[in-house]
Amino acid sequence: MASSLTSFTDEARIALDTLSGRAAGLFSPSMRLGVTGLSRAGKTVFISALVHNLIHGGRLPLFEAQKSGRIARAFLEEQPDDAVPRFQYEDHVAALVNERVWPDSTRAISELRLTIEYESASGWNRLFSAGKLSVDIVDYPGEWLLDLPLLGKSFADFSREAVELAALPVRCDLSQAWLELASTIDPDADADEMTARRLAESFAAYLKACKLDDRALSTLPPGRFLMPGDLEGSPALTFAPLLTLSQGRPRSGSLRAMMERRYEAYKTHVVKPFFREHIARLDRQIVLIDAMQALNAGPAAMADLERAVTEILSCFRPGRGNFLTDFFSRRIDRILVAATKADHLHHESHDRLQAIVRRLTDRAVARANFSGAAVDVVAMAAVRSTREGTVKQGRETLPVIIGMPLKSETINGETFDGKTETAIFPGDLPEKVDAVFDISGSPADSAEPAIRFVRFRPPKLERTAEGVTLSLPHIRLDRALQFLIGDHLA
């Protein structure tokens, strides 16, 4: 699909941008790491923890360059793109460490440059390598990424697919108000601004309802309907799918003509620049997913998450170049799909969580006809907010996680105040992976969730005898780092 997202002019601009970046990289080696995921998957926390652990020499036993003592130091530098907002690392770490609250979610694109000074493991490489790598971390909402497939779809295709998704059992009650309104609208009637506005607002309300915890759905384009940014209220966001479209071109001046024009404007002025200026410039990518929330919501949410991952993979440019082609075109050669919040489960269930994500990713790779890049999965927690223990219940000894639930979180009717630590038996994930993808039955008929999912406050960091605050604790952040950048530091 990625080949259909750009025109010849787009490709020429991408080639010039890449050539400029590669030329600068001859003297100052760099790589661009994309970090994405759907809302509340933990993008901001991941970036903050990654940088904090590298700068402060965190415990990263699976990150070979750190383990072997070859990293001299890591530090932040001025980012290369002046037109892109800076990722506010310092504010986010202050929220995590000092206030023990989770930082605000990603609402737009941001960037941060982390530079690592290291010694190569190879004597040959030490002769020719500068021993310095700049990692440009690009943070962007996954909802925006899910817009990219729209570039290859007409307004009629978009409308048809939106109606098909709205009819699914997991969505039909949420989409009822929008569908009822849309059914009263004649697409061939004269264009009317208030009608367009009512349709757009009703469609956006349906998409937002799909995101709530009890459904936890993922495939919700257009992404700017959920995160409009500075486009809120603009004509480019005042459109919606229409029902029962006739064949052929719309009548000039009709509502359908207005909607089609605004849909195309959305693609031209919002989606395409996002792909050209950001996605097409990436070297590596991590996709964070909140599989825990989808598991809690049931098989329909898991199936929708798989659909979203499929569409995300279809938008990347995978592959390995050579010395010549790399000067003109960037390709993503490694993609990591990471299930976050593994600290909400006992470690005995981590392998099952990873197996579920592996199954989801493998099916998404097959459906997207994706090839040319190494794809791996991991169950991780960029910041570990719990510790493990056991409790006696009758004759049974249950594995539990211990942490401080966020204020207003509830378990079995008990509401927490955000200051009290408690031990929770989160339950076990099913041994058979197929069970979590079985969509027979509606969400209302689904059984008790496999896990008891509550949100915890960030941990209180330990201090050394000298009063130095240690780095943020994690689960498998080091493994993610090794896969994403380890080879660049070899």
Short mmCIF file of C-alpha atoms in Angstrom, two decimals:
data_model
loop_
_atom_site.label_atom_id
_atom_site.label_comp_id
_atom_site.label_asym_id
_atom_site.label_seq_id
_atom_site.Cartn_x
_atom_site.Cartn_y
_atom_site.Cartn_z
CA MET A 1 0.00 0.00 0.00
CA ALA A 2 2.87 2.38 0.77
CA SER A 3 3.68 2.68 -2.94
CA SER A 4 0.22 4.17 -3.59
CA LEU A 5 0.53 6.87 -0.92
CA THR A 6 2.75 9.26 -2.88
CA SER A 7 3.00 10.91 -6.27
CA PHE A 8 6.14 11.40 -8.38
CA THR A 9 6.47 14.92 -6.92
CA ASP A 10 6.21 13.53 -3.39
CA GLU A 11 8.91 10.98 -4.13
CA ALA A 12 11.21 13.68 -5.51
CA ARG A 13 10.79 15.74 -2.35
CA ILE A 14 11.38 12.69 -0.16
CA ALA A 15 14.57 11.89 -2.13
CA LEU A 16 15.90 15.44 -1.70
CA ASP A 17 15.13 15.43 2.03
CA THR A 18 16.81 12.04 2.42
CA LEU A 19 19.88 13.09 0.44
CA SER A 20 20.27 16.19 2.61
CA GLY A 21 19.95 14.16 5.79
CA ARG A 22 22.38 11.48 4.62
CA ALA A 23 24.96 14.06 3.63
CA ALA A 24 24.85 15.55 7.12
CA GLY A 25 25.04 12.03 8.56
CA LEU A 26 28.44 11.41 6.93
CA PHE A 27 29.97 13.66 9.58
CA SER A 28 27.42 13.11 12.35
CA PRO A 29 25.79 9.64 12.12
CA SER A 30 22.10 9.58 13.01
CA MET A 31 19.02 7.41 12.77
CA ARG A 32 15.32 8.26 13.04
CA LEU A 33 13.26 6.14 15.41
CA GLY A 34 9.48 6.38 15.11
CA VAL A 35 7.42 5.81 18.24
CA THR A 36 3.72 5.32 17.74
CA GLY A 37 0.74 3.58 19.24
CA LEU A 38 -2.91 4.18 19.82
CA SER A 39 -3.95 6.47 22.66
CA ARG A 40 -2.95 5.40 26.17
CA ALA A 41 -0.54 2.77 24.88
CA GLY A 42 2.29 4.59 26.67
CA LYS A 43 4.26 6.44 23.98
CA THR A 44 5.18 9.39 26.21
CA VAL A 45 6.19 7.09 29.06
CA PHE A 46 8.27 4.88 26.74
CA ILE A 47 10.30 7.78 25.34
CA SER A 48 10.80 9.33 28.78
CA ALA A 49 11.95 6.03 30.29
CA LEU A 50 14.24 5.22 27.36
CA VAL A 51 16.02 8.57 27.59
CA HIS A 52 16.11 8.57 31.41
CA ASN A 53 17.69 5.11 31.60
CA LEU A 54 20.35 5.90 28.99
CA ILE A 55 21.26 9.28 30.46
CA HIS A 56 21.36 7.97 34.04
CA GLY A 57 23.01 4.60 33.32
CA GLY A 58 19.95 2.51 34.13
CA ARG A 59 19.90 -1.23 34.66
CA LEU A 60 19.76 -2.57 31.10
CA PRO A 61 21.31 -6.08 31.16
CA LEU A 62 19.95 -7.09 27.74
CA PHE A 63 21.23 -3.91 26.04
CA GLU A 64 24.66 -5.16 25.01
CA ALA A 65 26.45 -1.82 24.58
CA GLN A 66 25.43 -0.77 28.09
CA LYS A 67 26.09 -4.16 29.65
CA SER A 68 29.62 -4.31 28.24
CA GLY A 69 30.42 -0.79 29.44
CA ARG A 70 30.98 0.60 25.94
CA ILE A 71 28.65 3.60 26.34
CA ALA A 72 30.64 6.58 27.56
CA ARG A 73 27.64 8.87 27.96
CA ALA A 74 24.21 9.75 26.54
CA PHE A 75 22.89 13.29 26.43
CA LEU A 76 20.23 15.45 24.77
CA GLU A 77 21.06 17.77 21.91
CA GLU A 78 19.16 20.30 19.85
CA GLN A 79 16.86 18.51 17.41
CA PRO A 80 17.42 18.95 13.65
CA ASP A 81 13.83 19.89 12.71
CA ASP A 82 13.04 23.43 13.88
CA ALA A 83 9.42 23.27 12.66
CA VAL A 84 8.55 20.22 14.81
CA PRO A 85 7.66 20.72 18.51
CA ARG A 86 10.22 19.37 20.95
CA PHE A 87 9.27 16.37 23.08
CA GLN A 88 9.15 17.88 26.56
CA TYR A 89 11.26 15.23 28.23
CA GLU A 90 12.09 17.25 31.33
CA ASP A 91 8.42 17.98 32.11
CA HIS A 92 7.41 14.35 31.61
CA VAL A 93 10.19 13.00 33.85
CA ALA A 94 9.31 15.55 36.53
CA ALA A 95 5.71 14.29 36.45
CA LEU A 96 6.87 10.66 36.75
CA VAL A 97 9.60 11.10 39.36
CA ASN A 98 8.56 14.08 41.48
CA GLU A 99 4.76 14.08 41.28
CA ARG A 100 4.31 10.36 40.62
CA VAL A 101 1.64 11.01 38.00
CA TRP A 102 1.54 9.79 34.43
CA PRO A 103 2.40 12.51 31.88
CA ASP A 104 -0.15 13.81 29.40
CA SER A 105 -0.79 11.69 26.31
CA THR A 106 0.59 12.42 22.86
CA ARG A 107 -1.64 14.90 21.06
CA ALA A 108 0.57 15.84 18.13
CA ILE A 109 3.98 15.17 16.59
CA SER A 110 7.07 15.91 18.65
CA GLU A 111 10.77 15.13 18.38
CA LEU A 112 13.83 14.70 20.57
CA ARG A 113 17.51 14.09 19.72
CA LEU A 114 19.43 11.75 22.02
CA THR A 115 23.15 11.41 21.29
CA ILE A 116 25.13 8.39 22.46
CA GLU A 117 28.92 8.35 22.66
CA TYR A 118 30.24 4.79 22.64
CA GLU A 119 33.18 2.55 21.82
CA SER A 120 32.63 0.02 19.06
CA ALA A 121 33.01 -3.65 19.97
CA SER A 122 35.02 -4.17 16.78
CA GLY A 123 38.57 -2.90 16.42
CA TRP A 124 37.95 -2.44 12.68
CA ASN A 125 34.87 -0.33 13.35
CA ARG A 126 36.78 1.77 15.87
CA LEU A 127 39.12 2.83 13.07
CA PHE A 128 36.31 4.15 10.86
CA SER A 129 33.45 4.95 13.23
CA ALA A 130 33.11 8.26 15.05
CA GLY A 131 31.83 6.40 18.12
CA LYS A 132 28.85 8.71 18.21
CA LEU A 133 25.23 8.14 17.21
CA SER A 134 22.35 10.60 17.32
CA VAL A 135 18.91 9.02 17.68
CA ASP A 136 16.13 11.33 16.53
CA ILE A 137 13.03 10.07 18.33
CA VAL A 138 9.81 11.01 16.53
CA ASP A 139 6.65 10.70 18.63
CA TYR A 140 3.32 10.73 16.81
CA PRO A 141 -0.26 9.53 17.49
CA GLY A 142 -1.16 6.14 16.04
CA GLU A 143 -4.60 7.51 15.21
CA TRP A 144 -2.94 9.73 12.62
CA LEU A 145 -1.07 6.77 11.16
CA LEU A 146 -4.38 4.97 10.60
CA ASP A 147 -5.34 7.80 8.24
CA LEU A 148 -2.67 6.83 5.71
CA PRO A 149 -4.73 4.04 4.06
CA LEU A 150 -7.27 6.75 3.16
CA LEU A 151 -4.82 8.02 0.52
CA GLY A 152 -5.60 4.96 -1.57
CA LYS A 153 -9.38 5.13 -1.06
CA SER A 154 -12.06 7.21 -2.74
CA PHE A 155 -14.79 8.92 -0.74
CA ALA A 156 -17.17 6.15 -1.82
CA ASP A 157 -14.71 3.50 -0.52
CA PHE A 158 -14.33 5.40 2.74
CA SER A 159 -18.11 5.68 3.17
CA ARG A 160 -18.74 2.02 2.40
CA GLU A 161 -16.07 0.78 4.83
CA ALA A 162 -17.23 3.13 7.58
CA VAL A 163 -20.80 1.82 7.28
CA GLU A 164 -19.57 -1.79 7.30
CA LEU A 165 -17.55 -1.23 10.48
CA ALA A 166 -20.45 0.61 12.12
CA ALA A 167 -22.67 -2.44 11.58
CA LEU A 168 -20.38 -4.79 13.53
CA PRO A 169 -21.95 -6.13 16.76
CA VAL A 170 -19.34 -4.39 18.92
CA ARG A 171 -20.17 -1.01 17.31
CA CYS A 172 -23.80 -1.07 16.23
CA ASP A 173 -25.27 0.44 19.40
CA LEU A 174 -22.64 3.20 19.41
CA SER A 175 -23.16 4.07 15.76
CA GLN A 176 -26.97 4.06 15.89
CA ALA A 177 -27.42 7.82 16.36
CA TRP A 178 -25.06 8.68 13.50
CA LEU A 179 -26.58 6.07 11.15
CA GLU A 180 -30.11 7.25 11.94
CA LEU A 181 -29.14 10.84 11.16
CA ALA A 182 -27.27 9.84 7.99
CA SER A 183 -30.26 7.82 6.78
CA THR A 184 -32.37 11.01 6.72
CA ILE A 185 -29.87 12.86 4.52
CA ASP A 186 -30.10 12.92 0.73
CA PRO A 187 -26.52 12.99 -0.63
CA ASP A 188 -27.78 14.61 -3.84
CA ALA A 189 -29.53 17.47 -2.05
CA ASP A 190 -28.03 20.95 -2.14
CA ALA A 191 -24.92 21.43 -0.03
CA ASP A 192 -25.69 22.86 3.39
CA GLU A 193 -23.08 23.82 5.98
CA MET A 194 -25.22 23.03 9.02
CA THR A 195 -26.13 19.59 7.67
CA ALA A 196 -22.46 18.85 7.07
CA ARG A 197 -21.62 20.02 10.58
CA ARG A 198 -24.32 17.88 12.23
CA LEU A 199 -23.16 14.80 10.33
CA ALA A 200 -19.49 15.40 11.18
CA GLU A 201 -20.22 15.97 14.87
CA SER A 202 -22.41 12.87 15.09
CA PHE A 203 -19.80 10.72 13.32
CA ALA A 204 -17.02 12.07 15.57
CA ALA A 205 -19.11 11.34 18.68
CA TYR A 206 -19.53 7.73 17.55
CA LEU A 207 -15.75 7.37 16.99
CA LYS A 208 -15.00 8.81 20.45
CA ALA A 209 -17.47 6.40 22.07
CA CYS A 210 -15.62 3.51 20.43
CA LYS A 211 -12.46 4.52 22.29
CA LEU A 212 -13.97 4.25 25.78
CA ASP A 213 -12.64 1.53 28.08
CA ASP A 214 -15.59 -0.85 27.75
CA ARG A 215 -15.02 -1.18 23.98
CA ALA A 216 -11.35 -0.16 23.55
CA LEU A 217 -11.61 -0.18 19.75
CA SER A 218 -8.66 0.84 17.62
CA THR A 219 -9.62 1.25 13.94
CA LEU A 220 -11.18 4.72 14.01
CA PRO A 221 -10.20 6.88 11.02
CA PRO A 222 -10.14 9.78 10.36
CA GLY A 223 -7.66 10.24 13.21
CA ARG A 224 -7.98 14.03 13.38
CA PHE A 225 -11.66 13.58 14.32
CA LEU A 226 -10.31 12.23 17.63
CA MET A 227 -7.29 14.55 17.90
CA PRO A 228 -8.07 17.62 15.76
CA GLY A 229 -5.34 19.90 17.07
CA ASP A 230 -5.40 23.28 15.33
CA LEU A 231 -7.73 21.93 12.62
CA GLU A 232 -10.76 21.84 14.92
CA GLY A 233 -13.74 23.49 13.24
CA SER A 234 -12.06 23.72 9.85
CA PRO A 235 -13.84 22.59 6.64
CA ALA A 236 -11.17 19.88 6.27
CA LEU A 237 -12.69 18.20 9.35
CA THR A 238 -16.32 18.97 8.58
CA PHE A 239 -17.23 15.91 6.55
CA ALA A 240 -18.57 12.43 7.21
CA PRO A 241 -19.36 9.20 5.34
CA LEU A 242 -22.64 9.16 3.44
CA LEU A 243 -25.08 6.31 2.95
CA THR A 244 -26.43 4.89 -0.34
CA LEU A 245 -24.18 6.71 -2.78
CA SER A 246 -25.17 6.43 -6.42
CA GLN A 247 -22.74 5.51 -9.19
CA GLY A 248 -20.91 8.20 -11.11
CA ARG A 249 -19.79 11.71 -10.30
CA PRO A 250 -21.75 13.80 -7.79
CA ARG A 251 -23.88 16.72 -8.95
CA SER A 252 -22.09 20.03 -8.69
CA GLY A 253 -23.28 21.95 -5.63
CA SER A 254 -24.65 18.84 -3.91
CA LEU A 255 -23.93 17.72 -0.35
CA ARG A 256 -22.05 14.72 -1.71
CA ALA A 257 -19.84 16.99 -3.84
CA MET A 258 -19.07 19.07 -0.76
CA MET A 259 -18.22 16.01 1.34
CA GLU A 260 -16.02 14.52 -1.39
CA ARG A 261 -14.16 17.80 -1.85
CA ARG A 262 -13.48 18.10 1.88
CA TYR A 263 -12.44 14.45 2.14
CA GLU A 264 -9.92 14.98 -0.67
CA ALA A 265 -8.72 18.21 0.99
CA TYR A 266 -8.18 16.26 4.22
CA LYS A 267 -6.01 13.77 2.36
CA THR A 268 -4.10 16.44 0.43
CA HIS A 269 -3.45 18.97 3.18
CA VAL A 270 -3.36 16.78 6.29
CA VAL A 271 -2.60 13.12 5.58
CA LYS A 272 -0.15 13.30 2.69
CA PRO A 273 2.20 15.89 4.28
CA PHE A 274 2.24 13.78 7.46
CA PHE A 275 3.42 10.75 5.47
CA ARG A 276 5.94 12.65 3.34
CA GLU A 277 7.49 14.74 6.12
CA HIS A 278 7.55 12.15 8.91
CA ILE A 279 6.73 8.52 8.10
CA ALA A 280 8.82 8.35 4.90
CA ARG A 281 11.89 9.57 6.84
CA LEU A 282 11.97 6.81 9.48
CA ASP A 283 14.71 4.17 9.84
CA ARG A 284 13.29 2.12 12.72
CA GLN A 285 9.84 1.90 14.31
CA ILE A 286 8.23 0.73 17.53
CA VAL A 287 4.44 0.26 17.66
CA LEU A 288 3.07 0.27 21.22
CA ILE A 289 -0.26 -1.44 21.83
CA ASP A 290 -2.44 -1.63 24.93
CA ALA A 291 -3.31 -5.29 24.55
CA MET A 292 -4.36 -5.41 28.20
CA GLN A 293 -7.23 -2.98 27.66
CA ALA A 294 -8.32 -4.84 24.52
CA LEU A 295 -8.21 -8.15 26.40
CA ASN A 296 -10.39 -6.67 29.13
CA ALA A 297 -12.89 -5.43 26.51
CA GLY A 298 -13.18 -8.83 24.85
CA PRO A 299 -12.50 -10.68 21.57
CA ALA A 300 -14.15 -8.02 19.39
CA ALA A 301 -11.68 -5.43 20.70
CA MET A 302 -8.79 -7.83 20.04
CA ALA A 303 -10.00 -8.40 16.47
CA ASP A 304 -10.24 -4.63 15.98
CA LEU A 305 -6.72 -4.19 17.38
CA GLU A 306 -5.46 -6.74 14.86
CA ARG A 307 -7.20 -4.79 12.08
CA ALA A 308 -5.49 -1.60 13.28
CA VAL A 309 -2.03 -3.21 13.41
CA THR A 310 -2.60 -4.57 9.89
CA GLU A 311 -3.36 -1.09 8.58
CA ILE A 312 -0.40 0.40 10.44
CA LEU A 313 2.02 -2.13 8.95
CA SER A 314 0.64 -1.53 5.47
CA CYS A 315 1.66 2.14 5.69
CA PHE A 316 5.35 1.68 6.44
CA ARG A 317 8.12 1.43 3.85
CA PRO A 318 9.90 -1.79 4.81
CA GLY A 319 13.12 -3.08 3.32
CA ARG A 320 16.86 -2.96 3.29
CA GLY A 321 18.65 -0.65 0.88
CA ASN A 322 22.24 -0.57 -0.30
CA PHE A 323 24.96 2.06 -0.17
CA LEU A 324 23.61 3.90 -3.23
CA THR A 325 19.83 3.72 -2.71
CA ASP A 326 20.12 4.65 0.97
CA PHE A 327 21.22 8.15 -0.08
CA PHE A 328 17.86 8.80 -1.74
CA SER A 329 15.33 6.64 0.10
CA ARG A 330 14.85 5.60 3.70
CA ARG A 331 13.42 2.18 4.48
CA ILE A 332 12.34 0.80 7.83
CA ASP A 333 14.32 -2.40 8.37
CA ARG A 334 13.19 -3.19 11.93
CA ILE A 335 9.76 -2.88 13.55
CA LEU A 336 9.01 -3.83 17.14
CA VAL A 337 5.42 -4.41 18.27
CA ALA A 338 5.35 -3.97 22.04
CA ALA A 339 2.52 -4.87 24.39
CA THR A 340 2.79 -2.34 27.19
CA LYS A 341 1.79 -2.46 30.88
CA ALA A 342 3.22 -5.94 31.46
CA ASP A 343 3.70 -4.84 35.08
CA HIS A 344 -0.07 -5.20 35.51
CA LEU A 345 0.40 -8.98 35.26
CA HIS A 346 2.48 -11.40 37.30
CA HIS A 347 5.57 -12.49 35.39
CA GLU A 348 4.07 -16.00 35.05
CA SER A 349 1.63 -14.51 32.50
CA HIS A 350 4.18 -12.49 30.50
CA ASP A 351 4.91 -15.35 28.10
CA ARG A 352 1.18 -15.73 27.43
CA LEU A 353 0.80 -12.00 26.78
CA GLN A 354 3.73 -12.12 24.39
CA ALA A 355 2.26 -15.18 22.64
CA ILE A 356 -1.04 -13.34 22.16
CA VAL A 357 0.75 -10.34 20.64
CA ARG A 358 2.89 -12.62 18.49
CA ARG A 359 -0.24 -14.25 17.11
CA LEU A 360 -1.87 -10.87 16.49
CA THR A 361 1.25 -9.51 14.78
CA ASP A 362 1.85 -12.59 12.62
CA ARG A 363 -1.71 -12.47 11.32
CA ALA A 364 -1.42 -8.72 10.71
CA VAL A 365 1.85 -9.22 8.81
CA ALA A 366 0.19 -11.87 6.62
CA ARG A 367 -2.92 -9.76 5.99
CA ALA A 368 -0.85 -6.66 5.15
CA ASN A 369 1.34 -8.68 2.77
CA PHE A 370 4.24 -7.14 4.68
CA SER A 371 7.83 -8.14 3.96
CA GLY A 372 11.32 -6.74 3.84
CA ALA A 373 11.75 -5.77 7.49
CA ALA A 374 12.48 -7.73 10.65
CA VAL A 375 9.43 -7.72 12.92
CA ASP A 376 9.63 -8.74 16.58
CA VAL A 377 7.29 -8.57 19.56
CA VAL A 378 7.82 -8.02 23.27
CA ALA A 379 5.72 -7.75 26.42
CA MET A 380 7.15 -4.83 28.36
CA ALA A 381 6.60 -1.99 30.81
CA ALA A 382 8.68 1.10 30.09
CA VAL A 383 8.08 2.15 33.70
CA ARG A 384 7.34 -0.61 36.18
CA SER A 385 4.74 0.59 38.67
CA THR A 386 4.29 -2.66 40.64
CA ARG A 387 6.31 -5.37 42.35
CA GLU A 388 5.41 -9.03 42.84
CA GLY A 389 4.49 -11.10 45.86
CA THR A 390 2.25 -13.96 47.05
CA VAL A 391 -0.77 -14.17 49.33
CA LYS A 392 -2.47 -17.10 51.02
CA GLN A 393 -6.12 -17.73 50.17
CA GLY A 394 -7.27 -20.84 52.00
CA ARG A 395 -4.92 -23.58 50.93
CA GLU A 396 -3.91 -21.74 47.79
CA THR A 397 -0.92 -19.46 47.36
CA LEU A 398 -1.73 -16.81 44.76
CA PRO A 399 0.80 -14.75 42.82
CA VAL A 400 -0.06 -11.05 43.21
CA ILE A 401 1.17 -7.68 42.08
CA ILE A 402 1.61 -4.90 44.63
CA GLY A 403 1.23 -1.23 43.81
CA MET A 404 -0.66 1.97 44.48
CA PRO A 405 -3.84 2.19 42.35
CA LEU A 406 -4.71 5.60 40.94
CA LYS A 407 -7.32 7.65 42.73
CA SER A 408 -10.90 6.54 41.87
CA GLU A 409 -9.81 3.12 40.56
CA THR A 410 -12.14 0.39 41.87
CA ILE A 411 -11.78 -3.32 42.60
CA ASN A 412 -14.72 -5.40 43.80
CA GLY A 413 -16.58 -2.29 44.89
CA GLU A 414 -13.62 -0.75 46.74
CA THR A 415 -12.55 2.70 45.50
CA PHE A 416 -8.96 3.72 46.05
CA ASP A 417 -7.70 7.11 47.21
CA GLY A 418 -4.43 7.17 45.23
CA LYS A 419 -2.37 6.92 48.45
CA THR A 420 -2.93 3.33 49.53
CA GLU A 421 -0.83 0.39 48.39
CA THR A 422 -2.59 -2.90 47.80
CA ALA A 423 -1.95 -6.41 46.56
CA ILE A 424 -4.01 -7.60 43.60
CA PHE A 425 -4.39 -11.02 42.03
CA PRO A 426 -4.71 -9.99 38.38
CA GLY A 427 -5.87 -13.37 37.12
CA ASP A 428 -4.38 -15.55 34.41
CA LEU A 429 -4.40 -15.08 30.68
CA PRO A 430 -5.81 -18.05 28.76
CA GLU A 431 -3.36 -20.77 27.74
CA LYS A 432 -4.98 -21.11 24.32
CA VAL A 433 -4.26 -18.02 22.24
CA ASP A 434 -7.22 -18.63 19.91
CA ALA A 435 -9.65 -17.99 22.77
CA VAL A 436 -8.93 -14.26 22.90
CA PHE A 437 -9.69 -13.85 19.17
CA ASP A 438 -13.00 -15.77 19.16
CA ILE A 439 -15.54 -13.09 18.27
CA SER A 440 -18.65 -15.30 18.48
CA GLY A 441 -21.12 -13.50 20.72
CA SER A 442 -21.48 -9.80 21.55
CA PRO A 443 -19.45 -7.89 24.12
CA ALA A 444 -22.46 -7.79 26.41
CA ASP A 445 -22.53 -11.60 26.43
CA SER A 446 -18.81 -12.01 27.08
CA ALA A 447 -17.60 -13.74 30.20
CA GLU A 448 -15.70 -12.19 33.08
CA PRO A 449 -12.51 -10.60 31.74
CA ALA A 450 -9.39 -12.74 31.89
CA ILE A 451 -7.54 -10.13 33.95
CA ARG A 452 -8.39 -7.56 36.59
CA PHE A 453 -6.98 -4.38 35.11
CA VAL A 454 -6.52 -1.28 37.22
CA ARG A 455 -4.16 1.64 36.73
CA PHE A 456 -1.36 2.26 39.20
CA ARG A 457 0.61 5.36 40.12
CA PRO A 458 4.25 5.55 38.97
CA PRO A 459 6.67 4.05 41.50
CA LYS A 460 8.58 5.92 44.18
CA LEU A 461 12.17 5.83 42.99
CA GLU A 462 14.89 4.38 45.15
CA ARG A 463 17.86 6.49 46.21
CA THR A 464 21.45 5.45 46.84
CA ALA A 465 23.23 6.02 50.13
CA GLU A 466 24.63 9.19 48.58
CA GLY A 467 21.12 10.46 47.83
CA VAL A 468 21.27 9.89 44.08
CA THR A 469 17.93 8.98 42.50
CA LEU A 470 18.12 5.75 40.52
CA SER A 471 16.74 5.36 37.00
CA LEU A 472 13.15 4.42 36.28
CA PRO A 473 12.49 0.69 36.77
CA HIS A 474 11.17 -1.24 33.77
CA ILE A 475 10.36 -4.63 32.29
CA ARG A 476 12.26 -5.51 29.08
CA LEU A 477 12.98 -1.94 28.02
CA ASP A 478 16.55 -3.17 27.52
CA ARG A 479 15.39 -5.85 25.11
CA ALA A 480 13.48 -3.25 23.10
CA LEU A 481 16.58 -1.02 22.97
CA GLN A 482 18.79 -3.87 21.80
CA PHE A 483 16.44 -4.71 18.92
CA LEU A 484 15.90 -1.10 17.87
CA ILE A 485 19.39 0.42 18.08
CA GLY A 486 21.79 -2.23 19.34
CA ASP A 487 23.29 -3.02 15.93
CA HIS A 488 24.15 0.67 15.37
CA LEU A 489 26.34 0.55 18.48
CA ALA A 490 28.14 -2.70 17.62
#
